[in-house]
CSV table of C-alpha atoms and ligand atoms in Angstrom, one decimal:
chain,number,residue,atom,x,y,z
A,1,MET,CA,18.6,12.0,-16.4
A,2,LYS,CA,16.3,10.4,-13.9
A,3,ARG,CA,14.0,12.8,-12.5
A,4,LYS,CA,12.3,13.1,-9.2
A,5,THR,CA,8.9,13.5,-8.7
A,6,LEU,CA,7.0,15.6,-5.9
A,7,SER,CA,6.3,12.5,-3.8
A,8,ARG,CA,10.0,11.3,-4.1
A,9,TYR,CA,11.5,14.7,-3.0
A,10,LEU,CA,9.1,14.7,-0.2
A,11,ILE,CA,9.5,11.2,0.9
A,12,GLU,CA,13.1,12.0,0.8
A,13,GLN,CA,13.1,15.2,2.3
A,14,GLN,CA,11.3,13.4,5.5
A,15,ARG,CA,14.3,10.8,6.0
A,16,GLU,CA,16.7,13.3,5.6
A,17,HIS,CA,15.2,16.2,7.6
A,18,ASN,CA,12.5,14.7,9.9
A,19,ASN,CA,10.1,17.7,8.8
A,20,ILE,CA,7.9,16.0,6.2
A,21,PRO,CA,5.5,13.4,8.2
A,22,ALA,CA,2.8,11.4,6.1
A,23,ASP,CA,-0.2,14.4,7.0
A,24,LEU,CA,2.0,17.0,5.9
A,25,ARG,CA,2.8,14.9,2.6
A,26,LEU,CA,-0.2,14.3,2.0
A,27,LEU,CA,-1.7,17.6,2.5
A,28,ILE,CA,1.4,19.5,0.1
A,29,GLU,CA,0.4,16.6,-2.7
A,30,VAL,CA,-2.8,17.3,-2.1
A,31,VAL,CA,-3.0,21.3,-3.0
A,32,ALA,CA,-0.8,20.2,-5.8
A,33,ARG,CA,-3.1,18.4,-7.4
A,34,ALA,CA,-5.8,21.0,-6.7
A,35,CYS,CA,-3.1,23.2,-8.9
A,36,LYS,CA,-3.0,20.5,-11.5
A,37,HIS,CA,-7.2,21.0,-11.6
A,38,ILE,CA,-6.8,25.0,-11.6
A,39,SER,CA,-4.0,24.6,-14.3
A,40,HIS,CA,-6.2,22.7,-16.8
A,41,ALA,CA,-9.5,25.8,-15.9
A,42,VAL,CA,-7.0,27.7,-16.2
A,43,SER,CA,-5.5,26.6,-19.9
A,44,ARG,CA,-8.9,26.1,-21.1
A,45,GLY,CA,-10.4,29.7,-21.2
A,46,VAL,CA,-13.6,30.9,-22.8
A,47,LEU,CA,-13.5,26.5,-23.9
A,48,GLY,CA,-13.8,25.8,-20.2
A,49,ASP,CA,-16.0,29.1,-19.6
A,50,ILE,CA,-14.1,30.3,-16.7
A,51,LEU,CA,-12.9,33.8,-18.1
A,52,GLY,CA,-14.9,37.1,-16.7
A,53,ASN,CA,-16.8,38.0,-13.3
A,54,ALA,CA,-19.1,36.2,-11.3
A,55,GLY,CA,-20.7,39.2,-10.3
A,56,THR,CA,-19.7,39.2,-6.9
A,57,ASP,CA,-17.1,40.4,-4.5
A,58,ASN,CA,-14.8,39.4,-2.3
A,59,ILE,CA,-14.2,40.6,1.6
A,60,GLN,CA,-11.8,42.9,0.1
A,61,GLY,CA,-15.1,44.7,-2.1
A,62,GLU,CA,-12.4,43.4,-5.3
A,63,ALA,CA,-15.0,42.1,-7.9
A,64,GLN,CA,-14.6,38.6,-7.9
A,65,LYS,CA,-13.5,36.4,-11.1
A,66,LYS,CA,-15.3,33.2,-12.1
A,67,LEU,CA,-11.9,31.5,-12.1
A,68,ASP,CA,-11.2,33.2,-8.6
A,69,ILE,CA,-14.8,31.1,-6.9
A,70,LEU,CA,-13.5,28.1,-8.9
A,71,SER,CA,-9.9,28.1,-8.0
A,72,ASN,CA,-11.4,28.7,-4.3
A,73,GLU,CA,-13.8,25.7,-4.4
A,74,ILE,CA,-11.0,23.6,-6.3
A,75,LEU,CA,-8.7,24.0,-3.1
A,76,LEU,CA,-11.5,23.4,-0.8
A,77,GLU,CA,-13.4,20.7,-1.9
A,78,ALA,CA,-9.6,19.0,-2.3
A,79,ASN,CA,-8.6,19.2,0.9
A,80,GLU,CA,-11.7,19.3,3.5
A,81,TRP,CA,-11.9,14.9,3.4
A,82,GLY,CA,-8.1,14.3,3.4
A,83,GLY,CA,-8.2,14.2,7.3
A,84,HIS,CA,-5.0,16.4,7.5
A,85,LEU,CA,-6.4,20.0,8.1
A,86,ALA,CA,-8.0,21.7,11.4
A,87,GLY,CA,-9.3,24.7,8.9
A,88,MET,CA,-8.6,27.0,5.9
A,89,ALA,CA,-8.3,30.3,5.1
A,90,SER,CA,-8.6,31.8,1.7
A,91,GLU,CA,-8.5,35.9,0.0
A,92,GLU,CA,-12.1,34.7,-1.7
A,93,MET,CA,-13.9,33.7,2.1
A,94,GLU,CA,-14.1,36.2,4.8
A,95,HIS,CA,-14.1,33.7,7.6
A,96,MET,CA,-12.1,31.0,8.2
A,97,TYR,CA,-13.2,27.6,6.4
A,98,GLU,CA,-13.7,25.0,9.5
A,99,ILE,CA,-13.2,21.2,8.2
A,100,PRO,CA,-17.7,19.8,8.3
A,101,ASN,CA,-18.1,17.3,11.2
A,102,ARG,CA,-18.3,14.6,8.8
A,103,PHE,CA,-14.7,14.5,8.3
A,104,PRO,CA,-11.5,13.5,10.3
A,105,LYS,CA,-9.6,16.6,11.7
A,106,GLY,CA,-5.7,16.6,11.6
A,107,GLU,CA,-3.3,19.4,13.0
A,108,TYR,CA,-2.7,21.9,10.2
A,109,LEU,CA,-4.2,25.1,8.7
A,110,LEU,CA,-3.6,26.2,5.0
A,111,VAL,CA,-4.2,29.6,4.4
A,112,TYR,CA,-4.2,30.3,0.5
A,113,ASP,CA,-4.8,32.9,-2.6
A,114,PRO,CA,-6.7,30.8,-4.8
A,115,LEU,CA,-6.0,32.9,-7.8
A,116,ASP,CA,-3.4,35.4,-7.6
A,117,GLY,CA,-2.7,37.9,-10.8
A,118,SER,CA,-6.6,38.1,-11.2
A,119,SER,CA,-6.5,41.4,-13.2
A,120,ASN,CA,-4.4,39.0,-15.7
A,121,ILE,CA,-6.8,36.2,-16.1
A,122,ASP,CA,-9.0,37.6,-19.1
A,123,ILE,CA,-6.3,38.6,-20.9
A,124,ASN,CA,-3.9,35.3,-21.2
A,125,VAL,CA,-1.4,36.4,-18.7
A,126,THR,CA,0.2,34.6,-16.1
A,127,VAL,CA,-1.6,34.0,-12.8
A,128,GLY,CA,-0.9,32.0,-10.0
A,129,THR,CA,-2.0,30.3,-6.8
A,130,ILE,CA,-0.1,30.6,-3.6
A,131,PHE,CA,0.0,29.0,-0.1
A,132,SER,CA,1.1,28.5,3.6
A,133,VAL,CA,1.4,26.0,6.1
A,134,LEU,CA,0.8,26.5,9.7
A,135,LYS,CA,0.7,23.7,12.5
A,136,LYS,CA,-2.9,24.6,15.1
A,137,PRO,CA,-1.3,25.7,18.1
A,138,GLU,CA,-1.0,23.1,20.4
A,139,GLN,CA,-2.5,25.2,23.5
A,140,THR,CA,-5.7,25.4,21.5
A,141,SER,CA,-8.0,22.1,22.1
A,142,GLY,CA,-11.2,21.6,20.2
A,143,ALA,CA,-12.7,23.9,17.5
A,144,VAL,CA,-10.4,25.8,15.6
A,145,THR,CA,-11.0,29.6,15.7
A,146,GLU,CA,-9.8,32.6,13.6
A,147,ALA,CA,-7.5,32.9,16.6
A,148,ASP,CA,-5.5,30.4,15.4
A,149,PHE,CA,-4.1,31.0,12.3
A,150,LEU,CA,-2.9,34.9,12.9
A,151,GLN,CA,0.8,33.1,13.8
A,152,LYS,CA,4.2,34.6,12.3
A,153,GLY,CA,5.3,33.8,9.4
A,154,THR,CA,8.1,32.4,10.9
A,155,GLU,CA,5.9,29.5,12.0
A,156,GLN,CA,5.4,28.1,8.8
A,157,VAL,CA,6.0,24.4,7.7
A,158,ALA,CA,6.0,25.0,4.4
A,159,ALA,CA,5.2,27.7,1.8
A,160,GLY,CA,4.8,27.6,-2.2
A,161,TYR,CA,3.1,28.8,-5.3
A,162,ALA,CA,1.9,27.5,-8.8
A,163,ILE,CA,2.5,29.3,-11.6
A,164,TYR,CA,0.4,29.2,-14.9
A,165,GLY,CA,2.3,30.4,-17.8
A,166,PRO,CA,3.7,28.8,-20.8
A,167,GLN,CA,4.6,25.9,-18.4
A,168,THR,CA,3.3,24.9,-14.6
A,169,LEU,CA,5.8,25.0,-12.2
A,170,LEU,CA,5.0,24.3,-8.1
A,171,VAL,CA,7.5,26.4,-6.5
A,172,LEU,CA,8.0,24.7,-2.8
A,173,THR,CA,9.9,25.1,0.5
A,174,THR,CA,9.5,23.2,4.1
A,175,GLY,CA,12.6,25.5,5.5
A,176,PHE,CA,15.5,23.4,3.7
A,177,GLY,CA,15.6,25.7,0.6
A,178,THR,CA,13.3,26.7,-2.7
A,179,HIS,CA,12.7,24.0,-5.1
A,180,CYS,CA,10.5,24.4,-8.3
A,181,PHE,CA,9.0,21.7,-10.0
A,182,THR,CA,7.7,21.5,-14.1
A,183,LEU,CA,3.9,19.4,-14.3
A,184,ASP,CA,4.3,17.1,-16.4
A,185,ALA,CA,0.6,17.3,-18.0
A,186,GLU,CA,0.6,14.0,-19.9
A,187,LEU,CA,1.9,11.9,-17.1
A,188,GLY,CA,0.1,14.3,-14.7
A,189,SER,CA,3.0,14.9,-12.2
A,190,TRP,CA,5.2,16.9,-10.7
A,191,VAL,CA,8.4,16.6,-11.4
A,192,LEU,CA,11.5,18.2,-9.5
A,193,THR,CA,13.7,20.6,-12.7
A,194,GLN,CA,15.1,23.1,-10.3
A,195,GLU,CA,16.9,22.7,-7.0
A,196,HIS,CA,18.0,25.7,-4.2
A,197,MET,CA,16.8,28.4,-6.4
A,198,ARG,CA,19.3,31.5,-5.5
A,199,ILE,CA,18.7,34.8,-5.3
A,200,PRO,CA,22.0,37.0,-6.1
A,201,SER,CA,22.4,39.3,-3.1
A,202,SER,CA,22.2,42.5,-5.9
A,203,THR,CA,21.0,43.3,-9.3
A,204,ALA,CA,19.4,45.8,-11.7
A,205,GLU,CA,16.0,44.8,-11.6
A,206,TYR,CA,12.7,46.1,-10.1
A,207,SER,CA,9.4,45.2,-10.5
A,208,ILE,CA,7.1,48.3,-8.8
A,209,ASN,CA,3.8,49.7,-10.4
A,210,ALA,CA,5.5,52.8,-11.0
A,211,SER,CA,1.8,54.9,-11.5
A,212,ASN,CA,1.3,55.3,-7.8
A,213,GLN,CA,4.4,57.2,-7.5
A,214,ARG,CA,3.0,60.4,-6.2
A,215,HIS,CA,1.1,59.1,-3.3
A,216,TRP,CA,4.0,57.1,-2.0
A,217,ALA,CA,6.3,58.1,1.5
A,218,PRO,CA,9.5,60.3,1.2
A,219,PRO,CA,11.5,57.4,1.7
A,220,MET,CA,10.1,55.8,-1.3
A,221,GLN,CA,10.5,58.5,-3.6
A,222,THR,CA,14.3,59.0,-2.3
A,223,TYR,CA,14.9,55.1,-3.2
A,224,PHE,CA,12.9,55.2,-6.5
A,225,SER,CA,14.4,58.5,-7.8
A,226,GLU,CA,17.9,57.2,-7.3
A,227,LEU,CA,17.5,53.9,-9.3
A,228,LEU,CA,15.6,56.1,-11.7
A,229,ALA,CA,18.8,58.0,-12.0
A,230,GLY,CA,20.6,55.4,-13.4
A,231,GLU,CA,24.5,54.9,-13.9
A,232,ALA,CA,24.9,58.7,-13.3
A,233,GLY,CA,23.1,58.9,-10.1
A,234,PRO,CA,24.6,58.0,-6.3
A,235,ARG,CA,23.5,53.8,-7.6
A,236,LYS,CA,25.8,54.1,-10.6
A,237,LYS,CA,24.1,51.7,-12.2
A,238,ASN,CA,21.1,51.4,-15.1
A,239,TYR,CA,18.6,49.3,-13.9
A,240,ASN,CA,15.9,47.6,-16.1
A,241,MET,CA,11.6,47.5,-14.8
A,242,ARG,CA,9.5,44.6,-15.2
A,243,TRP,CA,5.8,44.8,-13.7
A,244,VAL,CA,3.4,41.7,-14.5
A,245,ALA,CA,1.0,42.3,-12.7
A,246,SER,CA,0.6,38.9,-11.1
A,247,MET,CA,2.8,38.7,-7.6
A,248,VAL,CA,4.0,35.2,-8.5
A,249,ALA,CA,5.6,35.4,-11.8
A,250,ASP,CA,7.2,38.9,-10.8
A,251,VAL,CA,8.5,37.0,-7.7
A,252,HIS,CA,9.1,34.1,-10.1
A,253,ARG,CA,11.2,36.2,-12.1
A,254,ILE,CA,13.2,37.3,-9.2
A,255,LEU,CA,13.6,33.7,-7.9
A,256,THR,CA,15.1,32.9,-11.1
A,257,ARG,CA,17.2,35.8,-12.2
A,258,GLY,CA,17.2,38.2,-8.9
A,259,GLY,CA,15.1,41.7,-8.5
A,260,VAL,CA,13.5,43.2,-6.3
A,261,PHE,CA,9.6,43.5,-5.9
A,262,LEU,CA,8.2,46.3,-3.9
A,263,TYR,CA,4.4,47.3,-3.2
A,264,PRO,CA,4.7,50.2,-0.8
A,265,ALA,CA,2.1,51.2,1.1
A,266,ASP,CA,0.6,54.3,-0.4
A,267,ALA,CA,-1.5,57.5,1.4
A,268,ARG,CA,-4.5,56.8,-0.8
A,269,THR,CA,-5.4,54.0,1.6
A,270,PRO,CA,-4.0,55.1,5.2
A,271,ASP,CA,-6.2,52.6,7.1
A,272,ARG,CA,-3.9,50.4,5.5
A,273,ALA,CA,-0.3,49.4,5.4
A,274,GLY,CA,-0.3,48.1,2.0
A,275,LYS,CA,-1.9,46.5,-0.7
A,276,LEU,CA,-0.8,42.5,-0.3
A,277,ARG,CA,-2.2,40.5,2.0
A,278,LEU,CA,0.6,39.4,4.9
A,279,MET,CA,-1.1,35.7,5.7
A,280,TYR,CA,-1.5,34.3,2.1
A,281,GLU,CA,0.8,36.7,-0.1
A,282,ALA,CA,3.2,38.0,1.8
A,283,ASN,CA,3.9,35.6,4.0
A,284,PRO,CA,4.5,32.4,2.2
A,285,MET,CA,6.8,34.3,-0.9
A,286,ALA,CA,8.7,36.0,1.9
A,287,MET,CA,9.8,32.5,3.2
A,288,LEU,CA,10.2,31.5,-0.6
A,289,VAL,CA,12.7,34.7,-1.0
A,290,GLU,CA,14.6,33.6,2.3
A,291,GLN,CA,15.2,30.3,1.9
A,292,ALA,CA,16.1,31.0,-1.3
A,293,GLY,CA,18.7,33.6,-0.1
A,294,GLY,CA,17.1,36.9,-0.7
A,295,SER,CA,15.1,39.1,2.1
A,296,ALA,CA,11.7,40.8,3.0
A,297,THR,CA,11.1,43.2,5.0
A,298,ASN,CA,7.3,45.7,5.0
A,299,GLY,CA,10.6,48.6,5.0
A,300,ASN,CA,10.6,48.2,9.4
A,301,ILE,CA,10.9,44.7,10.0
A,302,ARG,CA,11.4,41.4,8.8
A,303,ILE,CA,7.8,40.2,7.1
A,304,LEU,CA,8.0,36.3,8.7
A,305,ASP,CA,8.2,38.4,12.2
A,306,ILE,CA,4.6,40.0,12.1
A,307,LEU,CA,2.6,38.9,14.1
A,308,PRO,CA,-0.5,39.3,12.2
A,309,GLU,CA,-4.1,40.7,13.4
A,310,THR,CA,-6.9,39.7,11.5
A,311,LEU,CA,-6.9,37.4,8.3
A,312,HIS,CA,-6.8,40.1,5.8
A,313,GLN,CA,-4.4,42.1,7.4
A,314,ARG,CA,-2.5,43.7,4.8
A,315,VAL,CA,1.2,45.0,4.0
A,316,ALA,CA,4.0,46.9,2.3
A,317,VAL,CA,6.3,44.1,0.9
A,318,PHE,CA,10.0,44.7,-0.4
A,319,MET,CA,11.5,41.6,-1.1
A,320,GLY,CA,14.1,39.9,-3.4
A,321,SER,CA,17.4,40.8,-3.7
A,322,ASN,CA,19.9,41.9,-0.5
A,323,GLU,CA,21.5,45.1,-1.2
A,324,GLU,CA,18.2,46.6,-2.7
A,325,VAL,CA,15.9,45.4,0.4
A,326,ASP,CA,18.6,46.4,2.7
A,327,ARG,CA,19.1,50.0,1.1
A,328,VAL,CA,14.6,50.3,1.0
A,329,THR,CA,14.4,49.4,4.3
A,330,ARG,CA,17.2,51.6,5.8
A,331,TYR,CA,15.3,54.3,3.9
A,332,HIS,CA,12.1,53.7,5.9
A,333,GLN,CA,13.9,53.3,9.3
A,334,HIS,CA,15.6,56.0,9.3
A,335,SER,CA,13.1,58.7,8.0
B,1,LIG,P1,-5.1,39.4,-6.6
B,1,LIG,O1,-4.9,38.6,-5.7
B,1,LIG,O2,-6.6,40.4,-6.3
B,1,LIG,O3,-4.6,39.0,-7.9
B,1,LIG,O4,-4.5,41.1,-6.1
B,1,LIG,C1,-2.6,40.5,-5.9
B,1,LIG,C2,-1.8,41.2,-7.1
B,1,LIG,C3,-0.9,40.6,-7.3
B,1,LIG,O5,-0.5,39.4,-7.6
B,1,LIG,C4,0.0,41.5,-8.2
B,1,LIG,O6,1.2,42.0,-7.3
B,1,LIG,C5,-0.7,42.9,-7.5
B,1,LIG,O7,-2.1,42.4,-7.1
B,1,LIG,C6,-1.0,43.8,-8.6
B,1,LIG,O8,-1.5,45.1,-8.6
B,1,LIG,P2,-2.1,45.9,-9.2
B,1,LIG,O9,-2.9,46.2,-9.6
B,1,LIG,O10,-1.2,47.9,-8.7
B,1,LIG,O11,-0.8,46.0,-10.2
B,2,LIG,MG1,-3.4,37.7,-4.8
């Protein structure tokens, strides 16, 4: 069977939906190329001297791994010169990155988590790169500012992740479904291998870091105790649990076979709404999940409807199969 490459897919989408102008295509192709580079670095491990801590902390106060920093640089360098971007923001940089004046500027904004699942780097477990693409607001002229990035997730023109697992995959949406490409490492091309991923609306599999249970709020305790009660409880079925601790891997499983991903807020950090970051983790994943027929909320409203106040804002995340997300959201709303 003749398979389609990413470039052909993007060109055909533009013909069909008029939603991927040349600059956006360039942006997606450049990000995909950078992810190939990161994938190669990940696979080299000790041989590439990419394991271990870098000896620095990021803005969230987390120890940066060598691979966090390398991946961030790969994405910056790949994207700064092409003329398609006005600016970038990343989990690993406190402030947004303005395109240097020696390069032409474009109208898009790229926001990313260069290496998601950092705690898994040194133990040879799946990690990934998550990205979100916005347009610089039309009413702002001149230099890009951080305020230009603070747009609702509904404004994303593209979102995706690369996952560095047994295979390297790219999962992408430009607003017309969620599609999966596999890296053919020998040819160096991304090949469309699954169109229109679908998340079944019911599931018997959940994904949560249950070691935090004692810190959750009452609605979360109720929901979780019902899952644990299995067949004998109100849900009348037995659930299975999976937690990779790489959001890319847990969400990829959900996009492939269904399930629900839960990262609730917890009482230890009342000043934060959760662990995961809205702009470069929750928003792109929420768009991919919704485009695959699932839902994503913060327990109160749709994630994509949250107006960000800061670049590194955190959020509680409930995403995946509709029945579970609806229920856990209802419990929070009615508490
Ligand atoms: P990271 O971007 O620094 O890797 O942190 C985000 C990760 C997610 O991929 C994952 O879902 C979560 O943190 C795991 O958290 P925990 O350490 O509580 O298991
Ligand atoms: Mg992350």
